[in-house]
GROMACS .gro file of C-alpha atoms in nm:
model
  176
    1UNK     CA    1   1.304   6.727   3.252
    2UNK     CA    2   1.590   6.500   3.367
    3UNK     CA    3   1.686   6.197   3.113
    4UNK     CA    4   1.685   5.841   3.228
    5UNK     CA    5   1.986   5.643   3.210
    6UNK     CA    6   1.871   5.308   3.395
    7UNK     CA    7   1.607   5.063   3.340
    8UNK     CA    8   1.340   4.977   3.562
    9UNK     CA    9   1.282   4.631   3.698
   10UNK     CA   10   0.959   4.561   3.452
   11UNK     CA   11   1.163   4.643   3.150
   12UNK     CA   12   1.438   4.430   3.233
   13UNK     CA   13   1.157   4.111   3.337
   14UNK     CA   14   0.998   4.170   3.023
   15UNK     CA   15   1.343   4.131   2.816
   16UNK     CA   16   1.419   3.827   2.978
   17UNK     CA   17   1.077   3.651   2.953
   18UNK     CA   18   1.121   3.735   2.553
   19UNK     CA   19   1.480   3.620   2.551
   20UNK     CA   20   1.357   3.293   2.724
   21UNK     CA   21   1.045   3.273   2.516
   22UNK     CA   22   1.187   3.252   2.178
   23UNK     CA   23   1.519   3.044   2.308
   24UNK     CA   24   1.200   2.772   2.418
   25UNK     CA   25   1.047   2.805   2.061
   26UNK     CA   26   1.429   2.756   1.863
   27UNK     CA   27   1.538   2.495   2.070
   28UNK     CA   28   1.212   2.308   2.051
   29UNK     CA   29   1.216   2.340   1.671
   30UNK     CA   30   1.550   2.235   1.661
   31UNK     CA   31   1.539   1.937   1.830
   32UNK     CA   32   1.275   1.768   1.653
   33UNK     CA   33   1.056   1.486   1.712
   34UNK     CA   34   1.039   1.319   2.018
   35UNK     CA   35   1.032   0.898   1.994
   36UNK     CA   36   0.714   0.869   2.146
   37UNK     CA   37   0.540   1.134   1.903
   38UNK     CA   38   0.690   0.898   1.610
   39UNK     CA   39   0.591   0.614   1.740
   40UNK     CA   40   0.269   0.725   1.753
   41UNK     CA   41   0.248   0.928   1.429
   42UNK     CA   42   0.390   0.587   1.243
   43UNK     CA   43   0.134   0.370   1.428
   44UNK     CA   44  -0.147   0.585   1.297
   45UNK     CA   45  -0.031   0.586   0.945
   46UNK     CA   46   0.008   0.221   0.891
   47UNK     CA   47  -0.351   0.218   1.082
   48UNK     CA   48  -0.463   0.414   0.776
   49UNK     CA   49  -0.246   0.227   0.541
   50UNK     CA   50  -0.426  -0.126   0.670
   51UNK     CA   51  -0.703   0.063   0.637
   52UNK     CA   52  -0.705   0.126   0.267
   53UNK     CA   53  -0.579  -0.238   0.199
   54UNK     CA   54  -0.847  -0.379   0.394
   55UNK     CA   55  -1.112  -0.116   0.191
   56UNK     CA   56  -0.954  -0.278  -0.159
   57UNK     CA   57  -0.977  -0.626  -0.037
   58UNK     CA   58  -1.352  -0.544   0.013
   59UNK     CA   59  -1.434  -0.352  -0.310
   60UNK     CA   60  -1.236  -0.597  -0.524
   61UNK     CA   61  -1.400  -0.945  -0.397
   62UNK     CA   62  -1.045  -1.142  -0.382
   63UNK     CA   63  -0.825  -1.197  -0.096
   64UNK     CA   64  -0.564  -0.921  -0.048
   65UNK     CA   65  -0.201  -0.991   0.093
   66UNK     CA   66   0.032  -0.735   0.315
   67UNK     CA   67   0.396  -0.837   0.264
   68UNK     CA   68   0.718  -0.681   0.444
   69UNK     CA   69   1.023  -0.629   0.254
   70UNK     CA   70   1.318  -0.534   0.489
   71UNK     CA   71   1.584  -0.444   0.265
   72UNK     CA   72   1.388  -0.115   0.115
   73UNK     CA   73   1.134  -0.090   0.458
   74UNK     CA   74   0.868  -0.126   0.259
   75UNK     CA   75   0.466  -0.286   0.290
   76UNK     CA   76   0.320  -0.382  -0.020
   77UNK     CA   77  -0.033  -0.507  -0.033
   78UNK     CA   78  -0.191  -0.663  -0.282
   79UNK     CA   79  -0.449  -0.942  -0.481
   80UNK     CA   80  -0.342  -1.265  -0.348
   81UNK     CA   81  -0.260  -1.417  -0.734
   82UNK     CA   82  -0.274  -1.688  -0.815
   83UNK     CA   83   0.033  -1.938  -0.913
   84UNK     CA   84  -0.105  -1.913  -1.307
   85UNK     CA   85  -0.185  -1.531  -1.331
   86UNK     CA   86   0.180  -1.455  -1.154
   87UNK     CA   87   0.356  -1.588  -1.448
   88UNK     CA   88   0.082  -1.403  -1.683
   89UNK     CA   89   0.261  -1.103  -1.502
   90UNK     CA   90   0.459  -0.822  -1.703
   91UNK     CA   91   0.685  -0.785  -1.444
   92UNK     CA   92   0.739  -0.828  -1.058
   93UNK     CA   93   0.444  -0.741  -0.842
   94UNK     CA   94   0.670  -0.528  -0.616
   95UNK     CA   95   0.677  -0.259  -0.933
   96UNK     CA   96   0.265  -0.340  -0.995
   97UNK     CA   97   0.063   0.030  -0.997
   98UNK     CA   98  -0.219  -0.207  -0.848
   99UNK     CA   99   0.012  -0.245  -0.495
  100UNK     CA  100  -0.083  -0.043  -0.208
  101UNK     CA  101   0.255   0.077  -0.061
  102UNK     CA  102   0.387   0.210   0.282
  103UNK     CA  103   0.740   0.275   0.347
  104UNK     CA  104   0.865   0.354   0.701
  105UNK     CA  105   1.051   0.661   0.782
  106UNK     CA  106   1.457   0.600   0.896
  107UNK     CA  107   1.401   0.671   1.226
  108UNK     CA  108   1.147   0.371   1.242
  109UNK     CA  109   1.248  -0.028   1.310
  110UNK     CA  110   0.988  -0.261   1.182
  111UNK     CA  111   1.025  -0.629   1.255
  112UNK     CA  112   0.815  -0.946   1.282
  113UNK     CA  113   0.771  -1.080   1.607
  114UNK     CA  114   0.768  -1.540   1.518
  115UNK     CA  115   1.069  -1.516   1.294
  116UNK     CA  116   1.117  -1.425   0.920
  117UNK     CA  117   1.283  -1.736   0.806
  118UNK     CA  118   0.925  -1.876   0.818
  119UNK     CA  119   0.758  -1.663   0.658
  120UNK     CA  120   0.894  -1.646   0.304
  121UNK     CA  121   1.211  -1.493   0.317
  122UNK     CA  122   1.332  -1.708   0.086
  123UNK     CA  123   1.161  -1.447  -0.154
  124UNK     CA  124   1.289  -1.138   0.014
  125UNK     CA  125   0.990  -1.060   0.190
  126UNK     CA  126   0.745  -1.217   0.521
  127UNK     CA  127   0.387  -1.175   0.453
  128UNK     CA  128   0.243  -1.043   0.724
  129UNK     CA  129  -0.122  -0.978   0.689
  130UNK     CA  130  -0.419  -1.183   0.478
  131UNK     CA  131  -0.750  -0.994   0.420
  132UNK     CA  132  -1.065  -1.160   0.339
  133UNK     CA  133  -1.322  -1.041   0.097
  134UNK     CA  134  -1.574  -1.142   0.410
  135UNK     CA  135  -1.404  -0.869   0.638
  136UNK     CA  136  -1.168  -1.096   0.823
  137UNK     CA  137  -0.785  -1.132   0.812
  138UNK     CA  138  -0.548  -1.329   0.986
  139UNK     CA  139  -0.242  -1.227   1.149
  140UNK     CA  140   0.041  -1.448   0.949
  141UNK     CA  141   0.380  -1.319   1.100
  142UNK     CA  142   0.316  -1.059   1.415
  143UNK     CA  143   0.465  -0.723   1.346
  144UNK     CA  144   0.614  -0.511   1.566
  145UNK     CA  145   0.715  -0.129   1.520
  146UNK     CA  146   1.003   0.031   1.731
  147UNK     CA  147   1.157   0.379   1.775
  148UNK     CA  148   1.405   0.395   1.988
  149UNK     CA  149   1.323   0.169   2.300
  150UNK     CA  150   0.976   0.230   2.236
  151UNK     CA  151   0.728  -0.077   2.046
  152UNK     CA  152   0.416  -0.141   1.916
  153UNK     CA  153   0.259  -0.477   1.780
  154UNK     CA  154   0.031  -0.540   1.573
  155UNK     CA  155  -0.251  -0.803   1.545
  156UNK     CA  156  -0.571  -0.818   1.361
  157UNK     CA  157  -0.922  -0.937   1.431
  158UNK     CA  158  -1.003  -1.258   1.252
  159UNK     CA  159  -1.385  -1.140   1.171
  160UNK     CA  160  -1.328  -0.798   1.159
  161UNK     CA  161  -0.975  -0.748   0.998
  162UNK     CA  162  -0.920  -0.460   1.209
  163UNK     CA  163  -0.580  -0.356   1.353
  164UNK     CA  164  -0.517  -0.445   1.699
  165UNK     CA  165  -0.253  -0.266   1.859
  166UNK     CA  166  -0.061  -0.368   2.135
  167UNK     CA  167   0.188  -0.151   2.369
  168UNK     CA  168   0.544  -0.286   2.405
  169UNK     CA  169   0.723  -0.262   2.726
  170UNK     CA  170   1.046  -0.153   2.546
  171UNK     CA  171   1.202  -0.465   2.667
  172UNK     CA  172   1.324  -0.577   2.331
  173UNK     CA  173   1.182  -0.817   2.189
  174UNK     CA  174   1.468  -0.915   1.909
  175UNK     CA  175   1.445  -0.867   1.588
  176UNK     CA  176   1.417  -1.147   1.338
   0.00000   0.00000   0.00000
């Protein structure tokens, strides 16, 4: 019996389809998420987050608020207080356990489409959202989420309360 010294064609395909196989799985791993995968994965989560706001609005019989707080990317949603039980207030209703809270990833630009300066941002925040104990909401500043050159905006049903979301042509809408 003679000893080989060469490799045959289907041992040298099969070498390079592994080589290119596992160079496809580390680079893809590498270079993470795409923008349009966390567009979409940040959509769905403050779907989920309106969601539960809208749920405690509901189960708690007083009108719930959604406010936007740019400097620490932040929603907070809460009871709708009133003037009188603010003041009654330990401290400031950003640090309240009884606050729903979603804060955006870096890689995510959220931003209300009619303007911040009338909206309230003379207290560091726009409220965006107003839930109903009846189901509705209304739509007080339009959001917008962007990643990248990619958008989204967001509306909500006036019976329903429901999310609406809108696709954005990427033609940037500016931020205010």
């Amino acid at each position: 019996m003679r000893s080989r010294k060469n490799f045959t064609l289907i041992e040298v395909i099969v070498v390079l389809v592994v080589i290119m196989l596992i160079t496809g799985i580390a680079v893809s791993a590498l270079r993470g998420e795409s923008p349009s995968v966390a567009l979409e994965r940040n959509v769905l989560e403050v779907e989920a987050y309106i969601a539960r706001v809208r749920f405690l609005c509901a189960e708690s019989g007083r009108d719930y608020v959604v406010r936007f707080y740019p400097d620490k990317k932040l929603l907070l949603g809460h009871i709708d207080y009133s003037e009188e039980e603010l003041l009654e207030m330990p401290r400031d209703i950003s640090e309240s356990a009884a606050a729903e809270r979603f804060t955006f990833g870096e890689e995510v630009e959220f931003f209300t489409v009619e303007g911040a300066e009338d909206g309230g941002m003379e207290n560091d925040y726009v409220e965006i959202f107003r839930f109903y104990p009846t189901g509705g909401g209304a739509c007080i500043n339009r959001p917008g989420i962007r990643v990248e050159n990619l958008e989204k905006f967001f509306d909500l049903s006036f019976f329903s309360g429901r999310l609406i979301i809108e696709d954005g042509d990427g033609s940037g809408v500016e931020k205010k």
